[in-house]
XYZ file of C-alpha atoms in Angstrom:
586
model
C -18.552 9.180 5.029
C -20.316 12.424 4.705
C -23.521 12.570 6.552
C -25.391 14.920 5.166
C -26.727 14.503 1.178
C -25.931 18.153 -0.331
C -27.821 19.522 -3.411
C -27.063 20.860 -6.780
C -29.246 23.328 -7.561
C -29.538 24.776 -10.747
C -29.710 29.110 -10.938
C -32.976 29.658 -12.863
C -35.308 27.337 -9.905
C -35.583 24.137 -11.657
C -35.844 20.994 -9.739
C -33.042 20.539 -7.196
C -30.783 17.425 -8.525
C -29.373 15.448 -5.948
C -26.133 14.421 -7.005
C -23.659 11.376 -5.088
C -20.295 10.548 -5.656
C -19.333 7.152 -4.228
C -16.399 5.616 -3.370
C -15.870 1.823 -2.064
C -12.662 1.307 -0.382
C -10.572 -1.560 0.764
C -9.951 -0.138 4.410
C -11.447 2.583 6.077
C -7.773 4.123 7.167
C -8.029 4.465 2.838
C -9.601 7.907 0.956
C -10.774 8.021 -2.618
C -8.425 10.726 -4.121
C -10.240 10.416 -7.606
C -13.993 11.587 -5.848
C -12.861 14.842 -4.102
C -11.111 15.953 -7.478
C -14.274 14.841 -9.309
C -15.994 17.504 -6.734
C -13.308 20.085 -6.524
C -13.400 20.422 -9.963
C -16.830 20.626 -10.715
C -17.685 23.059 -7.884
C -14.837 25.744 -9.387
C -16.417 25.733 -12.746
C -20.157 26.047 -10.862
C -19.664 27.538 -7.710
C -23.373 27.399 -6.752
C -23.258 23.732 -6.536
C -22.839 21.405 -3.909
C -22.091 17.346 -4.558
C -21.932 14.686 -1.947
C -19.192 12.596 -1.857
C -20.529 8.996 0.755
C -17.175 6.704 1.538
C -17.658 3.316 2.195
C -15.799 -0.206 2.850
C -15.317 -3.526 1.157
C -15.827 -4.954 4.213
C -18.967 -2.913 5.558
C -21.962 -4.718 6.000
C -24.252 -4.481 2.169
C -26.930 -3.441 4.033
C -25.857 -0.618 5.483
C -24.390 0.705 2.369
C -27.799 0.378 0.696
C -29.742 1.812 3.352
C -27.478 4.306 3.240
C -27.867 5.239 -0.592
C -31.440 4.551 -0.165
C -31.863 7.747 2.589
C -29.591 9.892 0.404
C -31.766 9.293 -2.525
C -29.480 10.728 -5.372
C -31.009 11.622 -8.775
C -27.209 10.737 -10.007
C -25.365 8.132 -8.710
C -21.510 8.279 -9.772
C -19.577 4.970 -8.511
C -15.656 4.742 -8.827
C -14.768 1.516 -10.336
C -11.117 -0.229 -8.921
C -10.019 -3.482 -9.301
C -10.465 -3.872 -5.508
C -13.399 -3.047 -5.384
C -15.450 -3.605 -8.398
C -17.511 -7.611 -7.154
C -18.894 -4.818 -4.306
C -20.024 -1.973 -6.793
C -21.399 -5.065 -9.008
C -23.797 -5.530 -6.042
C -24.452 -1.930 -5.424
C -25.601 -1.238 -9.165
C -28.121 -4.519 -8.867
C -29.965 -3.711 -5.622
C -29.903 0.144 -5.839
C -31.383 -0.359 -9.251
C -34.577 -1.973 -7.473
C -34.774 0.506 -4.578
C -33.523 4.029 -6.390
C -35.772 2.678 -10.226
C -35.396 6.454 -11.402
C -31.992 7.378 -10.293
C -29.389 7.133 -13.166
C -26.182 5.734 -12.427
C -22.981 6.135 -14.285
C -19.611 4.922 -13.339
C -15.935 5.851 -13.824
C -12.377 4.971 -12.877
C -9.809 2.078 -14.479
C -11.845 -0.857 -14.059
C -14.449 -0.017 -16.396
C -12.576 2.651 -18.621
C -11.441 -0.074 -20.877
C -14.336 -2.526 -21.025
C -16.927 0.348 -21.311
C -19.139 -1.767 -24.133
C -18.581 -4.964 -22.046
C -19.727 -3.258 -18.732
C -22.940 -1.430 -20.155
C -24.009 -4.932 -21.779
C -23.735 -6.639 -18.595
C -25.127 -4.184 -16.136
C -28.868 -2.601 -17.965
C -29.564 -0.414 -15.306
C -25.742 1.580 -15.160
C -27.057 4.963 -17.374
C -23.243 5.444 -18.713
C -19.719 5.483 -18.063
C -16.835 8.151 -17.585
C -13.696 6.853 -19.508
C -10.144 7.691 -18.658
C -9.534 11.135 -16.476
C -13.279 12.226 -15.492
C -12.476 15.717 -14.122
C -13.927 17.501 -16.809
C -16.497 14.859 -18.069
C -18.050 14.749 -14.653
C -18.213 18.509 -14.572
C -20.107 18.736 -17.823
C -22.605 15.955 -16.749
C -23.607 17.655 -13.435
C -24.420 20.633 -15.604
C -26.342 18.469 -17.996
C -28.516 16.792 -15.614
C -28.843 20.160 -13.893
C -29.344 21.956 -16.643
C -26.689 24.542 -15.615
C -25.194 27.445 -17.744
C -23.131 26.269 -20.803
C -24.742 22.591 -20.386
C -24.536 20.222 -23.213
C -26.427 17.112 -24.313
C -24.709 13.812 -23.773
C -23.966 13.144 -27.431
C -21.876 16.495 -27.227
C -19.787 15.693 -24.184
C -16.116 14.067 -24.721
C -15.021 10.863 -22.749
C -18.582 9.018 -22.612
C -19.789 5.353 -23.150
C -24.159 5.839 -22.442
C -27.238 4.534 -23.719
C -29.744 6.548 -24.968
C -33.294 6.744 -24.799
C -33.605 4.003 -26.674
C -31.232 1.599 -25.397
C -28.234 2.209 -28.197
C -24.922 2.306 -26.832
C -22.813 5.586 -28.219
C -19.300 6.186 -27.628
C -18.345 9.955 -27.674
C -14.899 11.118 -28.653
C -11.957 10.423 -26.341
C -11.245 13.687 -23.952
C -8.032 15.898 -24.648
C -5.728 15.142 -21.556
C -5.989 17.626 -18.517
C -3.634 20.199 -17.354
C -3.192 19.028 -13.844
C -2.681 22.380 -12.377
C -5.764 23.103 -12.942
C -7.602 20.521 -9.741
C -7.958 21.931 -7.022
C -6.258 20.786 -3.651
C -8.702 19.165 -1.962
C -8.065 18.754 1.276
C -8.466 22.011 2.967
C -10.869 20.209 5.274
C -7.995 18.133 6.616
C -10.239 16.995 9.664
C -12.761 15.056 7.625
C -9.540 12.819 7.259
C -8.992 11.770 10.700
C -6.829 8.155 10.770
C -7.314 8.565 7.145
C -4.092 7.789 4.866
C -3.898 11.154 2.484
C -3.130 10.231 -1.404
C -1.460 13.319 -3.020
C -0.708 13.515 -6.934
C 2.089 15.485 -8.218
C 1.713 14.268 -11.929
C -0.234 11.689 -14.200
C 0.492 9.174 -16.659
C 3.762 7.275 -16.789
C 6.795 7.256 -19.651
C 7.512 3.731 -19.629
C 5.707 0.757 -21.339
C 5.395 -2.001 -19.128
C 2.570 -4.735 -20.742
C 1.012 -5.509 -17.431
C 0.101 -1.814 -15.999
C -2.649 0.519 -17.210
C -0.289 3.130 -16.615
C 1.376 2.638 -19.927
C -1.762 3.248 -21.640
C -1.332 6.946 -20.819
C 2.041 7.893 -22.432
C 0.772 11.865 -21.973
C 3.047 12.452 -18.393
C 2.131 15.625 -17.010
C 2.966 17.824 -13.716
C 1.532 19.716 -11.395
C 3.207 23.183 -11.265
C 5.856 22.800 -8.417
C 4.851 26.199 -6.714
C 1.365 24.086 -6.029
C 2.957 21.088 -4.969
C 5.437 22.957 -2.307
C 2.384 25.030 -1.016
C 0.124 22.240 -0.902
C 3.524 19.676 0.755
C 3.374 22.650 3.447
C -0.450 22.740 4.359
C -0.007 18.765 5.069
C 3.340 19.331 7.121
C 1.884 21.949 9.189
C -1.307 19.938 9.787
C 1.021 17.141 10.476
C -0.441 14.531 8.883
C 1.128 11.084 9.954
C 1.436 9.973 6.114
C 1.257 11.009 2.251
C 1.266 8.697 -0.309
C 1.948 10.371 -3.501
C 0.008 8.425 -6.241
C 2.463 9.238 -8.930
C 3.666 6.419 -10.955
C 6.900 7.270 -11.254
C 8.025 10.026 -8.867
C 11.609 10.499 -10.141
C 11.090 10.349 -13.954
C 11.765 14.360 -13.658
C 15.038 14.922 -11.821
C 14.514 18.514 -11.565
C 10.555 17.800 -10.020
C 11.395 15.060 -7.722
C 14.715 17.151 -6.613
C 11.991 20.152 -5.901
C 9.732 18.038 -3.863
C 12.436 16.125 -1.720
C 14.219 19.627 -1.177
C 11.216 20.906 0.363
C 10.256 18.443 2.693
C 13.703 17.993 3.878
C 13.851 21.853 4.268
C 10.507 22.295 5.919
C 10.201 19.000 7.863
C 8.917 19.117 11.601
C 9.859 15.333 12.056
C 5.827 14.289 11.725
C 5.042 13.358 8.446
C 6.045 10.486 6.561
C 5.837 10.645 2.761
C 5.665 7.384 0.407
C 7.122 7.621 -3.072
C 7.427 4.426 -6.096
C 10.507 5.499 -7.717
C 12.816 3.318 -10.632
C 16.209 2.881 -8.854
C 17.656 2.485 -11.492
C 16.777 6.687 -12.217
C 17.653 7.760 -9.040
C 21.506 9.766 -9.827
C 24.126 10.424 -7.036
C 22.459 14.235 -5.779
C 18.879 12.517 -5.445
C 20.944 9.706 -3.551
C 22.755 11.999 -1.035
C 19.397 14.185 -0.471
C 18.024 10.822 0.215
C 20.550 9.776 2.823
C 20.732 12.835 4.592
C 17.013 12.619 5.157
C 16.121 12.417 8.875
C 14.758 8.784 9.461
C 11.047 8.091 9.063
C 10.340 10.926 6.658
C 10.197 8.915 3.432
C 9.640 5.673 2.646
C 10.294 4.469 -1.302
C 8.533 1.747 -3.248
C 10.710 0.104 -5.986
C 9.045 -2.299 -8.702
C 11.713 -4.420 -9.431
C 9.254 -7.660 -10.753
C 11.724 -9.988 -12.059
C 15.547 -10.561 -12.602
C 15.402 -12.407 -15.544
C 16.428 -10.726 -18.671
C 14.259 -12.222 -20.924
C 10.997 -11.767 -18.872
C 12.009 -7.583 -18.747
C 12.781 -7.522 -22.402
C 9.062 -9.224 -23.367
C 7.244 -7.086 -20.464
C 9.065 -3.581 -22.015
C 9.968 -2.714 -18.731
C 13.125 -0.340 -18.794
C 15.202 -1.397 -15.912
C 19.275 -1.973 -15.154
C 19.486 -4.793 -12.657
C 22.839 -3.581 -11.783
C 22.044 -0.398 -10.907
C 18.644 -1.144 -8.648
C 21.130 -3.134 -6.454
C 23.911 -0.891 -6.262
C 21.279 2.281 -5.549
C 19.162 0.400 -3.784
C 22.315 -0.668 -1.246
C 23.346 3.215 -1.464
C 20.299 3.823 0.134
C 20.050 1.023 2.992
C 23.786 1.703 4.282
C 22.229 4.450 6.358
C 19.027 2.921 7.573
C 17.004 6.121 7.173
C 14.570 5.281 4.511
C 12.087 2.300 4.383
C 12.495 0.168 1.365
C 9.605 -1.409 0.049
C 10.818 -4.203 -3.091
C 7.850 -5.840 -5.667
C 8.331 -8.800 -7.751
C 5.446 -10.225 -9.817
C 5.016 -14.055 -10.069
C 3.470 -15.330 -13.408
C 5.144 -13.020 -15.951
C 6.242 -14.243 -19.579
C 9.303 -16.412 -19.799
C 9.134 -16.772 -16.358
C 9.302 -20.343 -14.835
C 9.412 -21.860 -10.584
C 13.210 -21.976 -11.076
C 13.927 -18.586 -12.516
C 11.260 -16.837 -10.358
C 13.041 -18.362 -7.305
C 16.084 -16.693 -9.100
C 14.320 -13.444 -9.105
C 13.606 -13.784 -5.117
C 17.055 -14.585 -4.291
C 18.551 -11.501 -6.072
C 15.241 -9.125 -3.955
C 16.204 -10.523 -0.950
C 20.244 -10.184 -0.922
C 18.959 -6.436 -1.844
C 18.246 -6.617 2.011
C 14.715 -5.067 1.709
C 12.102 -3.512 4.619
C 9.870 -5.237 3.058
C 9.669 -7.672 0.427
C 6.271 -7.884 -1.856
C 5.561 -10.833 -3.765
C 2.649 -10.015 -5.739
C 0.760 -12.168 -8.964
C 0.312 -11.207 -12.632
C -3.257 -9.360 -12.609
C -4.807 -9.298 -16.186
C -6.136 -6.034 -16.677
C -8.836 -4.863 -18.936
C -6.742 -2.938 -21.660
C -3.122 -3.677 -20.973
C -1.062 -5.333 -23.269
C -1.083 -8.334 -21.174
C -4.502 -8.778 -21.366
C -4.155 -8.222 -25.368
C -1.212 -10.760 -25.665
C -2.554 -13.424 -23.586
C -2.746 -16.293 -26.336
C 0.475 -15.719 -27.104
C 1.714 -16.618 -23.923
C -1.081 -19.730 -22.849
C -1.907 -17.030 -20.401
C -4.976 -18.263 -18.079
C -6.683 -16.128 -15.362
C -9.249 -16.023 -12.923
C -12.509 -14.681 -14.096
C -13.487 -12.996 -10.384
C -11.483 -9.547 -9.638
C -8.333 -9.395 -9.398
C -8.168 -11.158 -12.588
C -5.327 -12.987 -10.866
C -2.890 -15.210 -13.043
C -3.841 -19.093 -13.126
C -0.640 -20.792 -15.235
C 0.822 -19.920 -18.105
C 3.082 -21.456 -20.958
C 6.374 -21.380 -18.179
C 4.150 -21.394 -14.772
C 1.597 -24.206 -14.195
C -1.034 -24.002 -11.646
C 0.694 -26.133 -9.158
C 3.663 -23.841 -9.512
C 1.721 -21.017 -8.655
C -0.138 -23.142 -5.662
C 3.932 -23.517 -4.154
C 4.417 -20.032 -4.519
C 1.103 -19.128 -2.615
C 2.718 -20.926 0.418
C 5.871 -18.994 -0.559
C 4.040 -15.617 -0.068
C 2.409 -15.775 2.790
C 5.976 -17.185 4.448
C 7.450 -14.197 3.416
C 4.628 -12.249 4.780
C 4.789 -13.780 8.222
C 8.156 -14.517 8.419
C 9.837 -11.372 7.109
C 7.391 -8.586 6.106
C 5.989 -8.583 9.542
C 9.434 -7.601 11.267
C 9.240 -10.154 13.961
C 11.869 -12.560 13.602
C 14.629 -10.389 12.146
C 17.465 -11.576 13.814
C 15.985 -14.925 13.556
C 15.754 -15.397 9.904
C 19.351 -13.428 9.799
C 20.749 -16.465 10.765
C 18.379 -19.270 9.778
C 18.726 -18.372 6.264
C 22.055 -19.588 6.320
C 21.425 -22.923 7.022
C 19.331 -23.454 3.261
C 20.600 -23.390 0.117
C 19.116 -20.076 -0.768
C 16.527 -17.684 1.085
C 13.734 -19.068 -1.932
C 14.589 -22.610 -0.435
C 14.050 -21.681 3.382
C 11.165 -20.077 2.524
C 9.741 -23.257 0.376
C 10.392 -25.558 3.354
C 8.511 -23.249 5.341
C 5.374 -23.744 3.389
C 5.895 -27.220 3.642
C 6.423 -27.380 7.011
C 2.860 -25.451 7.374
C 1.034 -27.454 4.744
C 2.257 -31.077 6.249
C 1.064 -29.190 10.132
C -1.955 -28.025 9.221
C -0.918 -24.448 10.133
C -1.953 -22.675 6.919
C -5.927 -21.731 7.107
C -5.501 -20.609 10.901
C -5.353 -17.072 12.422
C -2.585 -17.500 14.164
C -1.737 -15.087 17.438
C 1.762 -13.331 17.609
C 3.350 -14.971 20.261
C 1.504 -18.100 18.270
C 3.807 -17.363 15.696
C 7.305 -17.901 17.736
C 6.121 -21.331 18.987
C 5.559 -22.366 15.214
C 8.954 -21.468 13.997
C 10.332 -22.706 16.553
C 9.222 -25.827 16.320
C 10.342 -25.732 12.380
C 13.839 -25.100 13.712
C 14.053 -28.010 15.570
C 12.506 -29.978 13.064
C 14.972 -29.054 10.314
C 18.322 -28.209 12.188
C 17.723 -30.400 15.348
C 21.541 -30.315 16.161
C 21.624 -26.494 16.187
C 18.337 -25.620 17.450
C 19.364 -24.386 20.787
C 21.741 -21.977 19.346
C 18.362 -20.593 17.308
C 16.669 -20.467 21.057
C 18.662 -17.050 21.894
C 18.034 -15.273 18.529
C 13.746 -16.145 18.659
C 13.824 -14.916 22.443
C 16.065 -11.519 21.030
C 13.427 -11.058 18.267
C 10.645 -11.765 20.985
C 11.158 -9.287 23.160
C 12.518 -6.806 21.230
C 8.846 -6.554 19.217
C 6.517 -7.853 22.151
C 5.950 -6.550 25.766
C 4.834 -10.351 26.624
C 3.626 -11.099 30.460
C 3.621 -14.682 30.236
C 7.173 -16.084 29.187
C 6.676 -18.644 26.136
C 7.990 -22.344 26.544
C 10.561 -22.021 23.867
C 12.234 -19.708 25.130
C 13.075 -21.433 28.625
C 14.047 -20.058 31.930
C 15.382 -16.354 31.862
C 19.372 -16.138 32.647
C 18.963 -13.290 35.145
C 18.567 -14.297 38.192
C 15.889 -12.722 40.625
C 18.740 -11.131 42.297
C 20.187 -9.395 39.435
C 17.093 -8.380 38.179
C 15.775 -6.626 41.420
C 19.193 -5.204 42.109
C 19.221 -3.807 38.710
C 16.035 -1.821 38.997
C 16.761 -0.791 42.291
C 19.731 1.026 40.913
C 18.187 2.319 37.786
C 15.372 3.885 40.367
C 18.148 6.238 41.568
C 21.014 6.876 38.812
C 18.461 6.642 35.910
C 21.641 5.422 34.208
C 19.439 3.678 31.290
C 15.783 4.920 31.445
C 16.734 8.607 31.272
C 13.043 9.920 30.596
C 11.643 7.347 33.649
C 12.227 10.149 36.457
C 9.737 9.280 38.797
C 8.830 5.858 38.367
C 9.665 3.442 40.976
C 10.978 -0.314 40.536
C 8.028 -1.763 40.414
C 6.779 0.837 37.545
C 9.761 0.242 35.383
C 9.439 -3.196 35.574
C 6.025 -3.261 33.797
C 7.282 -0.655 30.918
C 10.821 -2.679 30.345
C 12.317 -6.359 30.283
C 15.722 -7.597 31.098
C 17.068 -10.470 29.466
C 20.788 -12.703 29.366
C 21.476 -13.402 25.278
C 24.461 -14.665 24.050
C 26.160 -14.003 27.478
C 25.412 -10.307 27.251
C 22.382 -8.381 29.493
C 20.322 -6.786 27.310
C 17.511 -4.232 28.202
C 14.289 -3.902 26.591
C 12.388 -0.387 26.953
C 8.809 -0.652 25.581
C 7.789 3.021 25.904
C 10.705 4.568 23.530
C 10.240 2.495 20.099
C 11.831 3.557 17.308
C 9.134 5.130 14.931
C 11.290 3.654 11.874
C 11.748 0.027 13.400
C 9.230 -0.508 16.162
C 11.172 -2.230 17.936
C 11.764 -1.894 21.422
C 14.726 0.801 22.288
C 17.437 -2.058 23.141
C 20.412 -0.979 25.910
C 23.385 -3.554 26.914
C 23.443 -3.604 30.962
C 26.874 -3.640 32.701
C 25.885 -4.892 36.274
C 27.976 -2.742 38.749
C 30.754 -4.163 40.935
C-alpha cells in the first residue's frame, strides 16, 4: 500500500485534484499489474503529475480499507474490477459513497467491461466506467478532471460508459487497441514489491476462441517489442526476484517470441528467479522442447489448460487442442524433472457428464502432473458461455465467481461429488505430501477418478470435510482410509506414509501410524557418531556435533533399506527433504 496520497496538479494553479487508483487483491503476496500501467502511462504523457496507487486485501478488515480511503480523500476514485474481487469493491463503492459524497468514482477492469449498463444501473453513486484496455482512457480522464493540456470533455473520450449531469447513461466509442510497447515498465521501484509475486506482460489478447474465457473477446494479439522484454527479463534477474508470472495468455502462440524470451533467461540466468508461463502443449515444437529440457531446474514452471478430453465438449467450447500431442509433449517435458507442470481441467462444460469428466481426470492424471487443477465453469459477463447459456440448461450462481450450478449433462448433485473430488485432489496430491503414498494406493482402485471418489466418501461418512485439519493431521486420516479400504494390505501402505512423512516434515513427536522406528538406538547413535568425523553424508555439516545433526536430520529403516533425511538441504524444485541411503559400516 502506498502511504502517502500524491497530487495531480494541474500547470496553470487550479485546484490540486487528488487522484487514487485502487486495487483489491486476493493475497497480499499478489500486485495489481493493471494499476501501475494505468499510472505509468498517464505520468509519461503528463509528467507533472503524480497518482496514488493504495493496495489492499480481500481479506483485510472493511474498516480499515475505508478509513483508509477516507484519510486519502481522493477527488477521483478509480477501482479495478476482477472477478475475485468485485462482492469487496461492491462494498467499497456503497460506504465510500456516504463518507467521500463529492468524490467521483469510476471503475475499470474485466468484471465490469462487459456489463457497463448493468453496473451503472445498479451502483448510482459509481460516476463511470473504463471499458476494455484503460491505459489511454485513464490518461485522458486525469487530464479532464485536471483540466490539463490537450484535455477533453467526457463525451469526446473513447472507451467510456458515464452518466452525465443529468443522470443519462452515454456510451462513447470503443478505443482503437494499444501498441503495447508503448507502457512503461513499471517496476523500477522493485523494493515497493517486497514478498510480492511480480506479474509481467509480454503481449495481449489471445488467437484462439474458447466460449468460456474473456480472452477470446480480444482477437487483436499484440507484442511487446522483444528488445523491451529482454531488458526488462534482465532488470528482474539481476534484482533477483524469487518469481515472474507472465500474464500472457498464451506465451508460445509466437515461436520466434517465446524462443526469444526462453533464450534469454536460460542465457542470463543466475539460478534465482523462477518464471511462470500458460503455454498450449500442443504448440510447443521439438527446439522449444529441448530449450525447455535443458533448462536448469526451478527456473520455469508451465501452466497447461487442458479442460477436458472429450472430443465433443472441445469441438462445442472452440478450443483448438490435439489430445495426442499435450500428452506426448507434456511427457517430453516431465522425463527430465526440470520444469513444474501445472495441468487445468474445467468441470461443468457442454456435453460434459460425471462419467466422461471422470474420463477427462483419468487421462490429466496418467499425464503425471506437479500439480493437478480441477477448476468449475465460471460464467462470465460477455463470453460466449454466458451468451449460449439456454442452449445448454446452463445454471449459475448469482454471487462472484458466477460458478456453474448444473447443466443439461451435469446436475447439481454431480457437481456436489465432484466438490469432494477437488478438494481430495488438493490434499491428497496437489499438496506434495503423500507422493509415494498415492503412487501405490492408486493401484489398488479401478482408476485414479475412483480412489479419489472414495476418498470423499470416506471424509463425508467421518465427518472430516468442514475441519482445518493439521499436517501431520492429515497422515493419521489417510491412514486410517487405508486400512479401512485395503485392510489386508495396509501394513505394506505403513512404510510408504512414514517415507512420504518424513521426507516433507521435520516431525519431533513420532505419529502412531507409523509405529516403532527400525533403527535401533544403537545404530542410530553409532551412525552420527561416525558422520561427526568422516562427514561421509552431511558434507556441508562441518562443525556440528551429534547431537546438532540429530535435530537438522532423521534416520529411518523402509523397506529394509536405511534411509537418511536432511532437513536443511531441500530441493528448491521438490521440497522435499535431501534423501541419502545409509550403508552402516562393518
Amino acid at each position: 500500500m502506498v502511504s502517502d496520497l500524491l497530487t495531480l496538479v494541474s500547470t496553470n494553479g487550479r485546484k490540486r485534484v487528488k487522484v487514487l487508483l485502487a486495487a483489491v487483491n486476493a493475497k497480499y503476496i499478489h500486485s495489481n499489474l493493471a494499476v501501475y500501467c494505468l499510472r505509468a502511462y498517464a505520468k509519461e504523457r503528463y509528467p507533472e503529475s503524480e497518482i496514488a496507487i493504495a493496495e489492499y486485501t480481500i481479506n483485510q478488515p472493511f474498516d480499515e480499507i475505508l478509513t483508509d480511503l477516507y484519510r486519502r480523500n481522493p477527488d477521483v476514485l478509480c477501482l479495478s474490477c476482477y472477478l475475485w474481487n468485485i462482492t469487496e469493491v461492491g462494498q467499497i463503492l456503497r460506504e465510500t459513497a456516504k463518507i467521500l459524497p463529492k468524490t467521483a468514482i469510476w471503475l475499470g477492469g474485466p468484471e465490469v467491461s462487459y456489463n457497463a449498463r448493468e453496473v451503472l444501473e445498479n451502483y448510482p453513486m459509481v460516476q463511470g466506467i473504463m471499458k476494455g484496455e484503460g491505459e489511454e482512457s485513464f490518461t485522458e480522464l486525469v487530464a479532464y478532471y485536471g483540466k490539463l493540456k490537450e484535455s477533453k470533455q467526457l463525451r469526446d473520450i473513447e472507451g467510456l460508459m458515464f452518466r452525465d449531469e443529468n443522470g443519462e447513461i452515454i456510451e462513447t466509442e470503443n478505443r482503437p487497441i494499444l501498441d503495447l510497447s508503448t507502457v512503461p515498465f513499471v517496476y523500477e521501484h522493485i523494493e515497493d514489491f517486497q514478498n510480492r509475486i511480480i506479474y509481467y506482460e509480454s503481449s495481449r489478447g489471445c488467437p484462439f476462441s474458447c466460449s468460456y474465457c474473456l480472452s477470446s473477446i480480444d482477437k487483436c494479439l499484440r507484442f511487446r517489442k522483444i528488445e523491451l522484454v529482454k531488458k526488462e527479463l534482465q532488470f528482474f534477474i539481476d534484482h533477483e526476484v524469487p518469481q515472474v508470472k507472465f500474464v500472457d495468455r498464451t506465451f508460445n502462440c509466437k515461436h520466434d517470441h517465446a524462443m526469444a524470451i526462453w533464450k534469454y533467461i536460460t542465457e542470463h540466468d543466475k539460478g534465482i528467479t523462477n518464471f511462470h508461463f500458460e503455454v498450449a502443449a500442443d504448440l510447443l515444437n521439438e527446439e522449444e522442447i529441448e530449450l525447455i529440457r535443458r533448462m536448469r531446474p526451478g527456473l520455469i514452471q508451465l501452466e497447461i489448460g487442458i479442460q477436458s478430453a472429450n472430443p465433443e465438449t472441445i469441438r462445442e467450447i472452440h478450443r483448438t487442442m490435439d489430445l495426442k500431442k499435450v500428452r506426448a509433449k507434456v511427457e517430453r517435458i516431465r522425463e527430465k524433472g526440470n520444469v513444474h507442470q501445472h495441468l487445468d481441467l474445467i468441470a461443468g462444460l457442454p456435453y460434459e457428464n460425471y462419467e466422461s469428466f471422470g474420463h477427462s481426470f483419468n487421462e490429466v492424471y496418467a499425464m503425471h502432473p506437479d500439480q493437478l487443477q480441477l477448476g468449475f465453469l465460471k460464467v462470465l459477463h460477455g463470453s460466449f458461455m454466458y451468451d449460449n447459456a439456454e442452449a445448454y440448461g446452463l445454471v449459475w450462481q448469482d454471487r462472484p465467481p458466477y460458478e456453474v450450478l448444473f447443466t443439461d449433462w451435469l446436475p447439481y448433485g454431480d457437481v456436489i461429488r465432484l466438490k469432494k473430488v477437488e478438494e481430495m485432489v488438493e490434499v491428497h496430491y496437489n499438496s506434495g505430501q503423500f507422493a509415494n503414498t498415492m503412487e501405490h494406493l492408486v493401484k489398488e482402485f479401478p482408476s485414479p477418478f475412483d480412489l479419489y471418489v472414495e476418498l470423499g466418501e470416506y471424509y463425508e461418512k467421518n465427518g472430516l470435510f468442514g475441519i482445518n485439519h493439521s499436517r501431520l493431521a492429515r497422515y493419521e486420516n489417510l491412514w486410517q482410509f487405508i486400512r479401512t479400504q485395503i485392510p489386508d494390505r495396509a501394513d505394506s501402505y505403513r512404510e510408504w506414509l512414514t517415507l512420504d512423512l518424513y521426507l516433507r516434515e521435520n516431525v519431533k513427536n513420532r505419529p502412531a501410524f507409523a509405529g516403532e522406528n527400525q533403527v535401533t538406538k544403537e545404530e542410530m547413535t553409532a551412525f552420527y557418531r561416525e558422520e561427526t568425523e568422516t562427514h561421509r553424508y552431511l558434507k556441508e555439516y562441518d562443525g556440528f556435533d551429534a547431537r546438532q545433526l540429530r535435530k537438522m536430520t532423521h534416520l529411518e529403516k523402509i523397506d529394509g533399506k536405511y534411509l537418511l533425511f536432511d532437513y536443511r538441504n531441500r530441493s528448491r524444485l521438490s521440497q522435499n527433504a535431501a534423501t541419502y541411503e545409509v550403508c552402516f559400516s562393518n
